[in-house]
Short mmCIF file of C-alpha atoms and ligand atoms in Angstrom, two decimals:
data_model
loop_
_atom_site.label_atom_id
_atom_site.label_comp_id
_atom_site.label_asym_id
_atom_site.label_seq_id
_atom_site.Cartn_x
_atom_site.Cartn_y
_atom_site.Cartn_z
CA MET F 1 60.25 0.75 -35.35
CA SER F 2 58.23 -2.32 -35.16
CA GLN F 3 55.01 -3.24 -37.30
CA LEU F 4 51.83 -5.22 -36.55
CA HIS F 5 50.03 -6.46 -39.67
CA VAL F 6 46.20 -6.46 -39.05
CA ASN F 7 44.92 -9.20 -41.37
CA LEU F 8 41.45 -8.31 -42.94
CA GLY F 9 41.85 -9.80 -46.33
CA PRO F 10 41.95 -7.05 -48.85
CA ARG F 11 41.44 -4.39 -46.13
CA SER F 12 44.67 -5.51 -44.41
CA TYR F 13 46.99 -2.85 -43.15
CA ASP F 14 50.03 -2.22 -40.91
CA ILE F 15 50.34 -0.48 -37.55
CA ALA F 16 53.71 1.06 -37.12
CA PHE F 17 55.11 1.56 -33.43
CA GLY F 18 58.13 3.62 -32.56
CA GLN F 19 59.73 6.85 -31.32
CA GLY F 20 60.29 9.76 -33.80
CA LEU F 21 58.10 8.16 -36.49
CA LEU F 22 56.50 11.33 -37.53
CA ALA F 23 59.62 12.37 -39.32
CA GLY F 24 59.30 9.31 -41.61
CA ALA F 25 55.51 9.50 -42.00
CA ALA F 26 55.65 10.60 -45.72
CA GLU F 27 57.40 7.33 -46.63
CA PHE F 28 54.96 5.38 -44.71
CA PHE F 29 52.09 6.92 -46.50
CA GLU F 30 53.69 6.77 -50.06
CA ALA F 31 54.24 3.12 -49.62
CA ARG F 32 50.57 2.58 -48.93
CA THR F 33 48.60 4.90 -51.10
CA LYS F 34 48.61 6.08 -54.79
CA ALA F 35 47.10 9.57 -53.45
CA ASN F 36 49.26 12.48 -54.21
CA HIS F 37 47.24 14.87 -52.13
CA LEU F 38 47.08 14.45 -48.30
CA LEU F 39 44.35 16.22 -46.25
CA LEU F 40 45.34 16.34 -42.68
CA ILE F 41 42.57 16.59 -40.16
CA THR F 42 43.66 17.80 -36.68
CA ASP F 43 42.31 19.91 -33.71
CA ASP F 44 43.61 23.11 -32.22
CA ASN F 45 45.74 21.42 -29.43
CA VAL F 46 47.42 19.15 -31.94
CA GLU F 47 47.85 21.39 -34.95
CA GLU F 48 51.06 23.24 -34.32
CA ARG F 49 52.87 20.57 -32.40
CA TYR F 50 52.30 17.70 -34.68
CA ALA F 51 50.18 18.39 -37.59
CA ILE F 52 51.93 21.17 -39.23
CA PRO F 53 55.38 19.57 -38.94
CA LEU F 54 53.84 16.41 -40.44
CA ALA F 55 52.41 18.35 -43.29
CA ASP F 56 55.67 20.12 -43.95
CA ALA F 57 57.46 16.77 -43.96
CA CYS F 58 54.98 15.45 -46.40
CA THR F 59 55.21 18.59 -48.70
CA GLU F 60 59.09 18.27 -48.69
CA HIS F 61 58.62 14.64 -49.76
CA GLY F 62 56.52 15.63 -52.76
CA PHE F 63 52.92 15.39 -51.45
CA GLU F 64 50.52 18.20 -51.80
CA ALA F 65 49.38 18.61 -48.17
CA ASP F 66 46.61 20.58 -46.67
CA VAL F 67 45.63 20.95 -42.86
CA LEU F 68 42.17 21.23 -41.66
CA VAL F 69 41.76 22.14 -38.05
CA VAL F 70 38.60 21.59 -36.03
CA ALA F 71 37.97 22.50 -32.34
CA PRO F 72 38.94 19.99 -29.78
CA GLY F 73 36.15 18.11 -27.91
CA GLU F 74 33.39 15.66 -28.47
CA GLN F 75 30.91 18.25 -29.74
CA THR F 76 33.06 18.33 -32.89
CA LYS F 77 32.22 14.90 -33.78
CA CYS F 78 28.83 16.01 -35.30
CA ALA F 79 27.01 16.16 -38.77
CA ASP F 80 27.40 19.96 -39.02
CA ILE F 81 31.41 19.75 -38.78
CA ALA F 82 31.47 16.71 -41.06
CA ALA F 83 29.47 18.75 -43.55
CA GLN F 84 31.71 21.77 -43.27
CA LEU F 85 34.72 19.30 -43.90
CA TRP F 86 32.99 17.75 -46.88
CA GLN F 87 32.58 21.37 -48.39
CA THR F 88 36.15 22.49 -47.59
CA MET F 89 37.33 19.36 -49.43
CA ILE F 90 35.61 20.34 -52.53
CA ASP F 91 37.15 23.86 -52.26
CA GLU F 92 40.53 22.38 -51.64
CA GLY F 93 40.03 20.19 -54.79
CA CYS F 94 39.98 16.84 -53.16
CA ASP F 95 39.19 13.87 -55.31
CA ARG F 96 39.88 10.17 -55.53
CA GLN F 97 43.56 11.05 -55.56
CA SER F 98 43.42 12.60 -52.12
CA ALA F 99 43.87 10.45 -48.85
CA VAL F 100 42.77 11.79 -45.32
CA VAL F 101 45.18 11.67 -42.47
CA ALA F 102 43.88 11.99 -38.92
CA VAL F 103 46.23 13.60 -36.66
CA GLY F 104 44.73 13.81 -33.23
CA GLY F 105 42.96 11.81 -30.54
CA GLY F 106 39.73 9.62 -30.97
CA VAL F 107 37.50 12.58 -31.76
CA VAL F 108 39.62 13.56 -34.77
CA GLY F 109 40.04 9.92 -35.73
CA ASP F 110 36.36 9.02 -35.76
CA LEU F 111 35.36 12.29 -37.50
CA ALA F 112 38.12 12.27 -40.08
CA GLY F 113 37.64 8.52 -40.62
CA PHE F 114 33.96 9.13 -41.27
CA VAL F 115 34.57 11.97 -43.71
CA ALA F 116 37.12 9.71 -45.43
CA ALA F 117 34.71 6.86 -45.66
CA THR F 118 31.92 9.11 -47.43
CA PHE F 119 33.58 11.71 -49.46
CA ALA F 120 33.48 10.65 -53.11
CA ARG F 121 32.24 7.14 -51.81
CA GLY F 122 35.50 6.66 -49.84
CA LEU F 123 39.03 7.87 -49.79
CA ASN F 124 42.28 6.38 -48.46
CA PHE F 125 42.74 6.97 -44.92
CA PHE F 126 45.62 6.94 -42.44
CA GLN F 127 45.73 7.38 -38.57
CA VAL F 128 48.20 9.22 -36.53
CA PRO F 129 46.68 8.91 -33.08
CA THR F 130 48.07 11.43 -30.55
CA THR F 131 46.20 10.27 -27.44
CA LEU F 132 46.89 6.93 -25.57
CA LEU F 133 43.20 6.05 -25.86
CA ALA F 134 43.25 6.50 -29.65
CA GLN F 135 46.67 4.69 -29.91
CA VAL F 136 45.30 1.55 -28.09
CA ASP F 137 41.69 1.74 -28.91
CA SER F 138 39.94 4.00 -31.42
CA SER F 139 42.60 3.84 -34.17
CA VAL F 140 42.48 0.12 -34.48
CA GLY F 141 39.52 -1.72 -35.76
CA GLY F 142 37.88 0.70 -38.44
CA LYS F 143 35.10 1.90 -36.60
CA VAL F 144 34.49 5.75 -37.62
CA GLY F 145 31.57 8.03 -37.01
CA ILE F 146 29.94 10.87 -35.58
CA ASN F 147 27.39 11.41 -32.77
CA LEU F 148 23.66 12.44 -32.97
CA ILE F 149 22.13 14.70 -30.20
CA GLY F 150 21.88 12.18 -27.34
CA ALA F 151 23.18 9.19 -29.46
CA LYS F 152 26.93 8.63 -29.51
CA ASN F 153 28.57 7.15 -32.38
CA MET F 154 25.03 6.78 -34.13
CA VAL F 155 26.02 7.45 -37.63
CA GLY F 156 29.14 5.82 -39.10
CA ALA F 157 30.88 3.10 -40.96
CA PHE F 158 33.52 0.36 -40.79
CA TRP F 159 36.30 2.05 -42.67
CA GLN F 160 39.86 0.42 -42.37
CA PRO F 161 42.88 2.71 -42.78
CA GLN F 162 45.67 2.14 -45.21
CA GLY F 163 47.87 2.33 -42.11
CA VAL F 164 48.23 3.73 -38.52
CA LEU F 165 51.42 5.42 -37.40
CA ILE F 166 51.92 5.36 -33.48
CA ASP F 167 54.57 7.57 -32.26
CA VAL F 168 54.97 7.39 -28.55
CA ASP F 169 56.80 10.58 -28.31
CA VAL F 170 53.54 12.60 -29.11
CA LEU F 171 52.40 11.18 -25.62
CA ASP F 172 54.92 13.73 -23.90
CA THR F 173 52.53 16.56 -24.25
CA LEU F 174 49.13 14.76 -23.32
CA PRO F 175 47.64 16.01 -20.13
CA GLU F 176 47.94 13.63 -17.20
CA ARG F 177 44.23 12.99 -16.95
CA GLU F 178 43.89 12.03 -20.53
CA TYR F 179 46.90 9.75 -20.36
CA ARG F 180 45.29 7.94 -17.36
CA ALA F 181 42.12 7.56 -19.04
CA GLY F 182 43.74 5.89 -21.88
CA LEU F 183 45.27 3.31 -19.53
CA ALA F 184 41.76 2.15 -18.52
CA GLU F 185 41.37 0.44 -21.95
CA VAL F 186 44.93 -0.97 -21.47
CA VAL F 187 43.75 -2.66 -18.15
CA LYS F 188 40.64 -3.96 -19.99
CA TYR F 189 42.68 -5.89 -22.57
CA GLY F 190 44.47 -7.61 -19.81
CA VAL F 191 41.24 -8.58 -18.03
CA ILE F 192 39.38 -9.81 -21.21
CA LEU F 193 42.32 -11.59 -23.16
CA ASP F 194 45.65 -11.74 -21.49
CA ALA F 195 46.34 -12.63 -17.78
CA GLU F 196 50.07 -12.32 -18.44
CA PHE F 197 49.67 -8.70 -19.65
CA PHE F 198 47.37 -7.99 -16.66
CA ALA F 199 50.31 -9.16 -14.49
CA TYR F 200 52.90 -7.23 -16.49
CA LEU F 201 50.81 -4.02 -15.82
CA GLU F 202 50.80 -4.78 -12.04
CA GLN F 203 54.60 -5.13 -12.09
CA HIS F 204 55.45 -2.01 -14.15
CA ILE F 205 53.25 0.48 -12.37
CA GLU F 206 56.15 3.00 -11.74
CA ALA F 207 57.32 2.80 -15.29
CA ILE F 208 53.81 3.24 -16.77
CA ASN F 209 53.13 6.21 -14.52
CA ALA F 210 56.66 7.84 -15.45
CA ARG F 211 55.48 7.18 -19.20
CA ASP F 212 58.74 5.26 -19.76
CA LYS F 213 58.89 4.82 -23.53
CA GLN F 214 60.01 1.19 -23.73
CA THR F 215 57.22 0.27 -21.40
CA LEU F 216 54.84 2.40 -23.34
CA LEU F 217 55.88 0.81 -26.59
CA HIS F 218 55.24 -2.53 -25.16
CA ILE F 219 51.89 -1.85 -23.63
CA ILE F 220 50.72 -0.15 -26.77
CA ARG F 221 51.70 -2.72 -29.11
CA ARG F 222 50.37 -5.63 -26.95
CA SER F 223 46.98 -3.59 -26.59
CA CYS F 224 46.89 -3.31 -30.44
CA GLU F 225 47.74 -6.88 -31.04
CA LEU F 226 44.96 -7.98 -28.67
CA LYS F 227 42.37 -5.51 -30.20
CA ALA F 228 43.44 -6.60 -33.74
CA GLN F 229 42.90 -10.29 -32.83
CA VAL F 230 39.54 -9.48 -31.95
CA VAL F 231 38.73 -7.30 -34.96
CA GLU F 232 40.23 -10.03 -37.25
CA ALA F 233 37.84 -12.56 -35.86
CA ASP F 234 34.86 -10.19 -36.05
CA GLU F 235 35.55 -7.09 -38.31
CA LEU F 236 31.86 -6.13 -38.68
CA GLU F 237 30.68 -6.94 -35.22
CA LEU F 238 28.39 -9.76 -36.39
CA THR F 239 29.35 -12.89 -34.42
CA GLY F 240 29.48 -11.40 -30.89
CA ILE F 241 33.13 -11.89 -30.59
CA ARG F 242 33.81 -8.17 -30.81
CA ALA F 243 31.37 -7.74 -27.88
CA ALA F 244 34.33 -8.62 -25.49
CA LEU F 245 35.71 -5.27 -26.02
CA ASN F 246 32.83 -4.00 -24.31
CA TYR F 247 33.92 -5.05 -20.79
CA GLY F 248 33.10 -2.40 -18.35
CA HIS F 249 31.42 -0.35 -21.05
CA THR F 250 27.70 -1.04 -20.22
CA PHE F 251 28.33 0.19 -16.80
CA GLY F 252 30.55 2.90 -18.18
CA HIS F 253 28.24 4.33 -20.65
CA ALA F 254 25.53 4.71 -18.05
CA LEU F 255 28.01 6.72 -16.02
CA GLU F 256 28.88 8.85 -18.90
CA ALA F 257 25.20 9.55 -19.80
CA ALA F 258 24.34 10.21 -15.98
CA THR F 259 27.13 12.78 -15.86
CA ASN F 260 26.17 14.33 -19.25
CA TYR F 261 29.52 13.44 -20.72
CA GLU F 262 31.01 16.27 -18.78
CA ARG F 263 32.29 15.02 -15.58
CA LEU F 264 33.96 11.68 -16.56
CA LEU F 265 36.22 10.96 -19.45
CA HIS F 266 35.49 7.88 -21.22
CA GLY F 267 38.35 5.92 -19.74
CA GLU F 268 37.39 7.00 -16.28
CA ALA F 269 33.89 5.81 -16.66
CA VAL F 270 35.29 2.40 -18.13
CA ALA F 271 37.56 2.12 -14.95
CA ILE F 272 34.41 2.70 -12.52
CA GLY F 273 32.40 0.37 -15.07
CA MET F 274 35.01 -2.36 -14.80
CA MET F 275 34.57 -2.33 -11.13
CA GLY F 276 30.82 -2.75 -11.51
CA ALA F 277 31.21 -5.68 -13.89
CA ALA F 278 33.77 -7.15 -11.60
CA ARG F 279 31.51 -6.98 -8.68
CA LEU F 280 28.70 -8.50 -10.68
CA ALA F 281 31.01 -11.35 -11.81
CA VAL F 282 31.85 -12.15 -8.24
CA ALA F 283 28.30 -11.92 -7.10
CA LEU F 284 27.27 -14.41 -9.84
CA GLY F 285 30.08 -16.77 -8.59
CA ARG F 286 31.88 -16.32 -11.88
CA MET F 287 35.01 -14.97 -10.32
CA PRO F 288 36.71 -15.48 -6.99
CA ALA F 289 36.12 -12.76 -4.47
CA ASP F 290 39.68 -11.53 -4.53
CA PHE F 291 39.50 -10.39 -8.16
CA THR F 292 37.57 -7.36 -7.20
CA PRO F 293 40.41 -5.83 -4.90
CA ARG F 294 43.13 -7.12 -7.35
CA GLN F 295 41.64 -5.01 -10.29
CA GLU F 296 40.71 -2.03 -8.22
CA GLY F 297 44.42 -2.13 -6.80
CA LEU F 298 45.82 -2.04 -10.55
CA LEU F 299 43.19 0.77 -11.57
CA THR F 300 44.03 2.93 -8.51
CA ALA F 301 47.69 2.57 -8.72
CA LEU F 302 47.28 3.75 -12.41
CA GLY F 303 45.56 6.88 -10.87
CA LEU F 304 42.03 5.92 -12.12
CA PRO F 305 38.76 6.30 -10.25
CA THR F 306 37.07 3.22 -9.21
CA ALA F 307 34.13 4.16 -7.06
CA THR F 308 30.69 4.97 -8.35
CA PRO F 309 30.28 8.57 -7.66
CA ALA F 310 28.12 9.02 -4.49
CA ASP F 311 25.62 11.39 -5.88
CA LEU F 312 24.53 9.06 -8.79
CA ASP F 313 21.55 7.06 -8.00
CA PRO F 314 21.86 3.30 -8.87
CA ASP F 315 18.26 3.07 -9.95
CA GLU F 316 18.85 5.95 -12.35
CA LEU F 317 22.15 4.26 -13.75
CA TRP F 318 20.17 1.00 -14.20
CA LYS F 319 17.69 2.79 -16.29
CA LEU F 320 20.39 4.36 -18.46
CA MET F 321 22.06 0.96 -19.05
CA TRP F 322 18.92 0.06 -21.10
CA HIS F 323 19.78 2.81 -23.51
CA ASP F 324 22.90 1.15 -24.47
CA LYS F 325 23.21 0.22 -28.12
CA LYS F 326 24.06 -3.41 -27.01
CA VAL F 327 20.82 -3.95 -25.39
CA ARG F 328 19.10 -6.85 -27.43
CA ASP F 329 15.82 -8.83 -27.14
CA GLY F 330 14.68 -6.86 -24.14
CA GLU F 331 17.92 -8.18 -22.08
CA ILE F 332 20.97 -6.45 -21.13
CA ARG F 333 23.88 -8.62 -21.87
CA PHE F 334 26.88 -8.10 -19.82
CA VAL F 335 30.55 -8.93 -20.77
CA LEU F 336 31.94 -10.60 -17.56
CA PRO F 337 35.27 -12.46 -16.88
CA SER F 338 35.29 -16.09 -16.23
CA ARG F 339 38.83 -15.71 -15.22
CA ILE F 340 41.64 -12.99 -15.85
CA GLY F 341 42.10 -13.31 -19.48
CA ALA F 342 38.71 -14.64 -20.52
CA VAL F 343 35.27 -13.18 -20.88
CA GLU F 344 31.72 -14.38 -21.70
CA VAL F 345 28.58 -12.63 -22.63
CA VAL F 346 26.04 -13.16 -19.82
CA SER F 347 22.35 -12.49 -19.88
CA GLY F 348 19.64 -13.27 -17.24
CA VAL F 349 21.09 -10.83 -14.60
CA THR F 350 18.38 -9.60 -12.23
CA THR F 351 17.74 -5.94 -11.46
CA ASP F 352 18.79 -6.49 -7.80
CA GLN F 353 22.17 -8.07 -8.82
CA VAL F 354 22.97 -5.08 -10.98
CA LEU F 355 21.83 -2.51 -8.38
CA GLN F 356 24.21 -4.30 -5.86
CA ALA F 357 27.00 -4.13 -8.39
CA TRP F 358 26.59 -0.42 -8.66
CA SER F 359 27.25 0.00 -4.88
CA HIS F 360 30.09 -1.28 -2.89
P1 ADP P 401 40.23 10.60 -26.92
O1 ADP P 401 41.30 10.33 -27.73
O2 ADP P 401 40.35 10.34 -25.58
O3 ADP P 401 38.98 10.04 -27.55
P2 ADP P 401 40.17 13.57 -27.88
O4 ADP P 401 40.32 13.35 -29.24
O5 ADP P 401 38.94 14.56 -27.37
O6 ADP P 401 40.02 12.17 -26.80
O7 ADP P 401 41.34 14.18 -27.16
C1 ADP P 401 41.59 14.53 -25.92
C2 ADP P 401 42.20 15.98 -25.53
O8 ADP P 401 43.66 15.80 -25.84
C3 ADP P 401 41.70 17.01 -26.63
O9 ADP P 401 41.71 18.12 -26.06
C4 ADP P 401 42.81 16.96 -27.65
O10 ADP P 401 42.98 18.24 -28.39
C5 ADP P 401 44.00 16.80 -26.85
N1 ADP P 401 45.27 16.12 -27.32
C6 ADP P 401 45.28 15.03 -28.19
N2 ADP P 401 46.52 14.71 -28.39
C7 ADP P 401 47.32 15.41 -27.70
C8 ADP P 401 48.77 15.39 -27.33
N3 ADP P 401 49.59 14.58 -28.05
N4 ADP P 401 49.26 16.44 -26.60
C9 ADP P 401 48.42 17.27 -25.97
N5 ADP P 401 47.01 17.23 -26.22
C10 ADP P 401 46.67 16.37 -26.99
ZN1 ZN P 402 36.13 2.31 -24.56
#
C-alpha cells in the first residue's frame, strides 16, 4: 500500500492506494475518525460485490455498519434521493458519531458526500471509489453535490473526506466503456500538468488496456498527485488555478448537453472535447500542429472517441458552450495548452475559431 497526503491544513487527509485494500478498510477508518457508526452508501451494481463485504469487515472490527443502496445512474444524484437518505439516516439513528462511507462511482461519491456535508451540519466522510473516473478525479478535491433539472452539480459543497481508499482490484469488474472513459481524465492530467506522464501513457498503451495492476497503480497515483497539487493550490476554486482541470470540459459539457447526457459518458465527451481544445490551441498558434494528431493517437489507442459526432451541429454546440458554469463576464474562457504539461486560460476567442475547432 502507498499513501498520498493531501495538504489542506486542518482538512488534510490521506489517499491510500493498493490491491486488496478493502480487507483492511476498518483499520483505515478507525485511525481517522472517532465515529463508531458507519453508514455505507452504495448502488445496486456495487452493493453485493464490495459494499456488503466492506460493511461485514467493519462490523467484525467493532463498528456498527449500515448499508444504504441507491439506484445506479446520474438521475440518482438529485434532491429527492438526498432527502430520502437524510430521512433514512434519522431512522437508522445517525448522529455526529456516524461517518458516511461512499462505496461506488462518481454518482455515489458526490451524493454521499453531499449528504455527509449537510446531515447534522456535517459528518465525517470517507470515499471508497470503485470506478476509474472516481479514483482519479471525483473522489479527490472535495467537491460534492447533486444535480438540478438541467443544471448538473448545481447544489453542493466543498467537503473534504477524512480519507480515500483506492483499491485497484475493484476495477476488475468495471465495464470496458466505463474503464476507458476514466482514462480520458488521466490523459487530461498529462496534457495540463505533466509531459513526462503523457509520454508514459503513450509508452504503456498495452499494459493500460490490459488493466495491468502495477501500471494502474502508477497512473492512478500520479493522477491523484497531480489533481491534489491543483486542489492544494486552490481548494475552493477562487484563484483560477483549479480551472486547469477544465481542459476539454467546455467543449465536453456542450457535447453532453447536446446528447441529453445519454449518448456519451462524461469521459468520452471530455476526450472529444480535448480534441476541440487541441484544434483551437493549434489554430491560435499556441501549440505546434503535430500536437493534435499526437493527442488523438493516444486517445484512440486507449479506445476513446475523438471525432465530434457528425449529427451534431457546431452552431448548436457553440450555443450550449455559453451555458457552462465557467462562462464569466460575457466571455467563454478556454483552458488551452501552451505546451504539453502546461495550460493557460484564454479569452477573446472568436465564434469562427470555435466553430472551426468543432469540425476537423
Ligand atoms: P462515474 O464514476 O463514471 O461518475 P457512476 O458512479 O455512474 O459513474 O458509475 C458508473 C457505472 O459503473 C454505474 O452503473 C455503477 O453502478 C457501475 N460501477 C461502479 N463501480 C463498479 C465496479 N467496480 N464494477 C462494476 N460496476 C461498477
Ligand atoms: Zn471531468
